[in-house]
XYZ file of C-alpha atoms in Angstrom:
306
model
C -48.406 -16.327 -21.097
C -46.444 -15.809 -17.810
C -43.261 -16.937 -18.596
C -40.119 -14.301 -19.867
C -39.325 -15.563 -23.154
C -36.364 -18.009 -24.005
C -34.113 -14.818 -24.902
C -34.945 -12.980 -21.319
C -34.097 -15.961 -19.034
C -30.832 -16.649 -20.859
C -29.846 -13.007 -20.639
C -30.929 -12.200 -17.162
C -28.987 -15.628 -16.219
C -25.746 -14.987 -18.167
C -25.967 -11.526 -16.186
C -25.840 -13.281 -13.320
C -23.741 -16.237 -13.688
C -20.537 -14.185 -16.071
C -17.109 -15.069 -14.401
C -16.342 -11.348 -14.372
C -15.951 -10.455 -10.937
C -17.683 -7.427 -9.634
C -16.073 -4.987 -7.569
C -19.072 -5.542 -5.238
C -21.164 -8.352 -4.184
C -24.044 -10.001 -5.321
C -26.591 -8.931 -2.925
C -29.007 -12.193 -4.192
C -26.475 -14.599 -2.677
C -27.114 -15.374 1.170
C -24.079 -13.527 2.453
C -25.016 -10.245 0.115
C -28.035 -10.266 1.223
C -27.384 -10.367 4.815
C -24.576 -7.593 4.527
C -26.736 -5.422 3.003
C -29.908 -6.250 4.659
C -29.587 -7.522 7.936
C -27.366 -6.406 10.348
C -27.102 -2.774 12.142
C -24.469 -1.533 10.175
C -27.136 -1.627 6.930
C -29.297 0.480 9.387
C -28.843 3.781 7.532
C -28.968 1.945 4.053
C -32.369 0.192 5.134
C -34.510 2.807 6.200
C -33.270 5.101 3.110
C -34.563 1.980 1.243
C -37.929 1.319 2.822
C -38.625 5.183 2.812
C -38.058 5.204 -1.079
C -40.342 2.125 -1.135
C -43.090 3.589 0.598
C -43.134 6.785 -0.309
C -46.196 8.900 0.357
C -47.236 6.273 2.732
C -44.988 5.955 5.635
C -41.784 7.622 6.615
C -39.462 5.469 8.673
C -37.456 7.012 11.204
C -36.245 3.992 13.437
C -35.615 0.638 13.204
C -34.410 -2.612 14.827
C -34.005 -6.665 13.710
C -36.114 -8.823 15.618
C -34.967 -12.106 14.370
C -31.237 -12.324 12.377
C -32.680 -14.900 10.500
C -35.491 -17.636 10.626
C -35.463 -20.849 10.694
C -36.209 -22.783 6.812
C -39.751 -24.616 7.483
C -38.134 -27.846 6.583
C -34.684 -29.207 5.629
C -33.097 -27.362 3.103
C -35.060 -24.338 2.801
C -32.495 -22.067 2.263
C -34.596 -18.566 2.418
C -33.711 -15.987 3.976
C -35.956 -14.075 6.209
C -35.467 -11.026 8.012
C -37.959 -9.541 10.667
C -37.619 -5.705 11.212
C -39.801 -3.105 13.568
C -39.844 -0.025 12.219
C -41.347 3.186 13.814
C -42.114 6.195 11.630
C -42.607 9.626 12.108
C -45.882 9.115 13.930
C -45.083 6.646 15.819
C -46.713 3.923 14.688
C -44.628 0.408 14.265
C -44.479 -1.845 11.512
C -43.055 -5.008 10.869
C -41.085 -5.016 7.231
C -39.798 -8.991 6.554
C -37.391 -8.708 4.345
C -36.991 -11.966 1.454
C -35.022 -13.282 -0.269
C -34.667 -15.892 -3.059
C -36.975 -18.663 -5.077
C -39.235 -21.265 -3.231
C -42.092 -23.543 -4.250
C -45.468 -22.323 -3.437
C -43.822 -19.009 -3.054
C -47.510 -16.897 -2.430
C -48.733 -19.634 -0.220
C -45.449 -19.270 1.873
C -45.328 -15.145 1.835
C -49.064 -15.195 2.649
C -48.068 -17.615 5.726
C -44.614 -15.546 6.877
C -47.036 -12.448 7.106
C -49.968 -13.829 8.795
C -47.009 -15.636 11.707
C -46.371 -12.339 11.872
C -49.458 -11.020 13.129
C -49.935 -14.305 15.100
C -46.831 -13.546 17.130
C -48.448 -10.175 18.421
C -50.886 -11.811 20.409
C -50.868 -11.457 24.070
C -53.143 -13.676 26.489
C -55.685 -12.378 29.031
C -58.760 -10.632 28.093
C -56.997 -7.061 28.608
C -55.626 -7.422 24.699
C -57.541 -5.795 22.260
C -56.175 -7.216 19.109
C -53.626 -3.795 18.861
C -51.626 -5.446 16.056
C -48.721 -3.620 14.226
C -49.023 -3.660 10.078
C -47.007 -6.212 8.907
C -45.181 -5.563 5.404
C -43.554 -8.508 3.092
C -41.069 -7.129 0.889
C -39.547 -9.825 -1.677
C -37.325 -9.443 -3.793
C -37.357 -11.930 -6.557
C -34.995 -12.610 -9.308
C -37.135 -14.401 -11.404
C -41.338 -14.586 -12.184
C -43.606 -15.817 -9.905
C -46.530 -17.817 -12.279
C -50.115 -16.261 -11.522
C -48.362 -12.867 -10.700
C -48.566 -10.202 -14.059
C -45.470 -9.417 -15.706
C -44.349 -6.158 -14.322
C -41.828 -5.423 -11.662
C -43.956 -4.534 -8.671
C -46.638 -6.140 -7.457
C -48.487 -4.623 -4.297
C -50.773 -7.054 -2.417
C -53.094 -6.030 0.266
C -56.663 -6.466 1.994
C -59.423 -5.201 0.112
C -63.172 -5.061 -0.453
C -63.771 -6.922 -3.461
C -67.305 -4.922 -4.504
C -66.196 -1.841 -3.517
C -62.578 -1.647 -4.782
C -61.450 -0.490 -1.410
C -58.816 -0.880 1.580
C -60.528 -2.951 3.970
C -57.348 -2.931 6.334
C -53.642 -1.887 5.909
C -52.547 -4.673 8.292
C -51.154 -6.670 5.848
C -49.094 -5.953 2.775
C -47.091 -7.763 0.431
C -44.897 -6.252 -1.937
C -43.580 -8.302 -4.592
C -40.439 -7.409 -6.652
C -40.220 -9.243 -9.909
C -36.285 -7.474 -11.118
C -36.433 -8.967 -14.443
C -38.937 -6.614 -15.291
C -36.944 -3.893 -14.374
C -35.488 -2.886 -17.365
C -34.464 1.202 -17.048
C -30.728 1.976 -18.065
C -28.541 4.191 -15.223
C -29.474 7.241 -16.966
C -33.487 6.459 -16.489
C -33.322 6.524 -13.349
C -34.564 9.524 -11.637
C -35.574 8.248 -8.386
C -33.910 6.896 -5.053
C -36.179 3.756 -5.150
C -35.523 3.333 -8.858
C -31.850 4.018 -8.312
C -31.544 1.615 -5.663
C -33.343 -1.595 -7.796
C -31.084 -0.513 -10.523
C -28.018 -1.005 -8.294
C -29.506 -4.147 -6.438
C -29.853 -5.310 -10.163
C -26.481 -4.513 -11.247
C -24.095 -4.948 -8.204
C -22.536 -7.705 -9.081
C -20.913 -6.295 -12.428
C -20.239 -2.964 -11.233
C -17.043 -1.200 -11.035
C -17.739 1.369 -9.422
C -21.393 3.105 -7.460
C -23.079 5.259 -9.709
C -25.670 8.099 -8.451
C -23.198 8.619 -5.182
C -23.676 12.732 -5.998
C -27.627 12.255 -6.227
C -27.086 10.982 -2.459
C -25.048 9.867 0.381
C -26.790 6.775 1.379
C -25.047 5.156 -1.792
C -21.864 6.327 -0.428
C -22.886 3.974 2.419
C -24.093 1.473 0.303
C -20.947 1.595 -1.310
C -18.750 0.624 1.769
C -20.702 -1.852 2.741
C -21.181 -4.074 -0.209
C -17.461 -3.820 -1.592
C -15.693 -7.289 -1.840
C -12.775 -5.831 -0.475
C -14.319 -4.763 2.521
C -15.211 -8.531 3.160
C -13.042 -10.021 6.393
C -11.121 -13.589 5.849
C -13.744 -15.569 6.925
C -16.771 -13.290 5.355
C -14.815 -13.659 1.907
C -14.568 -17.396 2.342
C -18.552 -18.006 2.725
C -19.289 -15.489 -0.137
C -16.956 -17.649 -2.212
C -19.257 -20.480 -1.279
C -22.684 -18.540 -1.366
C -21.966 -17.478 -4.790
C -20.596 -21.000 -6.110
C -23.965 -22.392 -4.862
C -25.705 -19.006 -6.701
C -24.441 -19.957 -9.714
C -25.305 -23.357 -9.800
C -28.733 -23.053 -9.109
C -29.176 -20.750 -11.944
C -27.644 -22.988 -14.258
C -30.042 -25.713 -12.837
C -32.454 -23.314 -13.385
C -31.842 -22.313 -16.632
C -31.154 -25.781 -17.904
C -34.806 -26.604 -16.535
C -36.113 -23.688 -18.188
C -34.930 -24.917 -21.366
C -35.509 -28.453 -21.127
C -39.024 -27.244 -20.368
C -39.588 -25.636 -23.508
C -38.042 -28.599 -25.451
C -40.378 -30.472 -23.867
C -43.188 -28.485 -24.204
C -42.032 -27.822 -28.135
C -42.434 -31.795 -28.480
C -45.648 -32.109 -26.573
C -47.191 -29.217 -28.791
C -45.466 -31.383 -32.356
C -47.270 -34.541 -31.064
C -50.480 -32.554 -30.117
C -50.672 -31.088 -33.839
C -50.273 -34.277 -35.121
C -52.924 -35.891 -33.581
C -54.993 -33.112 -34.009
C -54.612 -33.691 -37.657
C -55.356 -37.033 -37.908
C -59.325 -36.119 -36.272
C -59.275 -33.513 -38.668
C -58.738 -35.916 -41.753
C -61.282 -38.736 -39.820
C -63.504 -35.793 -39.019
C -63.393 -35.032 -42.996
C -63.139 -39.287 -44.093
C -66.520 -39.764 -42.294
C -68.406 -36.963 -43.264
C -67.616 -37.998 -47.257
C -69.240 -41.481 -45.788
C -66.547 -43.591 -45.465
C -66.214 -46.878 -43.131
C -65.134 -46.508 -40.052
C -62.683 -49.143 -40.897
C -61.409 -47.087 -43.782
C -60.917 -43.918 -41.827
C -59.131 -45.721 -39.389
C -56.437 -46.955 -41.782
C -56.246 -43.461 -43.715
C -56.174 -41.613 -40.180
C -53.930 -43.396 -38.451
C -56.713 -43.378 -35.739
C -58.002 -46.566 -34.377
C -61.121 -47.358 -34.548
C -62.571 -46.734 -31.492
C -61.122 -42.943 -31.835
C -62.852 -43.215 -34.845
C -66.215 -44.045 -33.435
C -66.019 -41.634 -30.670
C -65.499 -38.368 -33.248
């Protein structure tokens, strides 16, 4: 089954939706997410991110925001995309789009933000030699994408199907389901883990733990703090996180009305599955098929058709 059970989604949501208010943001909300994401101030917090992310694979040194944000693909996409080229220690460059929040046909779209990506490299003339930079999705998702397994991080790439192998590192998407991240503060022992378990958190936090384990958090820290919010910044969180909290009590009341529904649809299956069951039984004691029909419940052409 891919979907958290009834007690999960209600938890995670009430998490996310208490009226206590944090002493820092909630970095899920388009303003949080911004602040901490996407703008040069978040430069330091970033790259301490992405290194912690890709660890063992690339080590980012550099990096700078191509786009502040993209454009939705229709009216009312409200997602939030944010292109970055970074340049590691061997100078190479790679393009990390950062995402946030829920969309339908969520892998078709990822799968299509990465390849425009790589589309937007191209140069004309015959001189270009297809030189294209990796392109890396990271999303963040506060909820589980069906067809994905139920663990927190999913890593997506190019590979040869027979052979089990990298076929190209071009393009990578890494998928961060946060619901399945379930390690208390003390687990932690990581930066990576330590930062999901903040990112997780934020919003009902008094105070930034691990900020001896490492200054970045420090950073972090600054940043995200509601106080540190100007007049007008303070105003459109207000807003952001209204329209946050609505949408996960849409979603949530969905959810539930979901598994009402499909609690019904399952009744009335079982039910009529035990009506054929009785017919099935009628006919082979050599009943009529009129007869079955009135013990059954069936009608006669049901009947016939068993």
């Amino acid at each position: 089954m891919h979907y958290l059970l009834e007690s999960e989604i209600i938890f995670i949501f009430a998490a996310n939706i208490d009226d206590k208010m944090g002493k820092f943001i909630n970095p899920f909300t388009d303003v949080g997410f911004k602040r901490i994401f996407g703008q040069e101030m978040s430069k330091p917090v970033l790259i301490a991110f992405l290194n912690s992310l890709l660890e063992g694979e690339r080590k980012i040194i550099d990096l700078q925001y191509l786009d502040k944000e993209k454009i939705g693909i229709s009216d009312g996409d409200r997602s939030l995309i944010y292109d970055v080229l970074c340049k590691t220690d061997s100078n190479e460059y790679i393009i990390v789009e950062m995402q946030n929040k829920s969309q339908p046909f969520f892998k078709n779209r990822s799968i299509y933000y990465v390849s425009r990506s790589i589309i937007e490299q191209g140069e004309r003339g015959a001189g270009w030699s297809y030189d294209i930079k990796a392109v890396y999705l990271v999303a963040f998702l506060n909820f589980h994408i069906k067809g994905l397994e139920e663990k927190f991080r999913t890593d997506v790439g190019l590979m040869d199907m027979q052979q089990l192998t990298l076929f190209s590192d071009k393009e990578r998407m890494i998928f961060l389901q946060l619901p399945y991240f379930t390690k208390e503060l003390e687990d932690c022992d990581t930066i990576f883990e330590r930062f999901i378990y903040i990112l997780k958190h934020m919003d009902i936090l008094q105070r930034m733990p691990f900020l001896a384990q490492d200054a970045v958090f420090k950073r972090l820290s600054e940043i995200a703090e509601v106080a540190s919010l100007s007049k007008e910044e303070r105003q459109a969180y207000d807003e952001n996180l209204k329209h946050y909290r609505d949408t996960i009590a849409v979603m949530q009341g969905q959810y539930l009305e979901g598994e009402e529904k499909g609690r019904a649809e399952g009744r009335a299956e079982g039910r009529a599955e035990g009506r054929m069951d009785v017919a099935r039984q009628l006919k082979l004691m050599g009943l009529s098929v009129e007869d079955i029909a009135k013990a059954s419940g069936l009608s006669i052409e049901e009947v016939e058709r068993l």
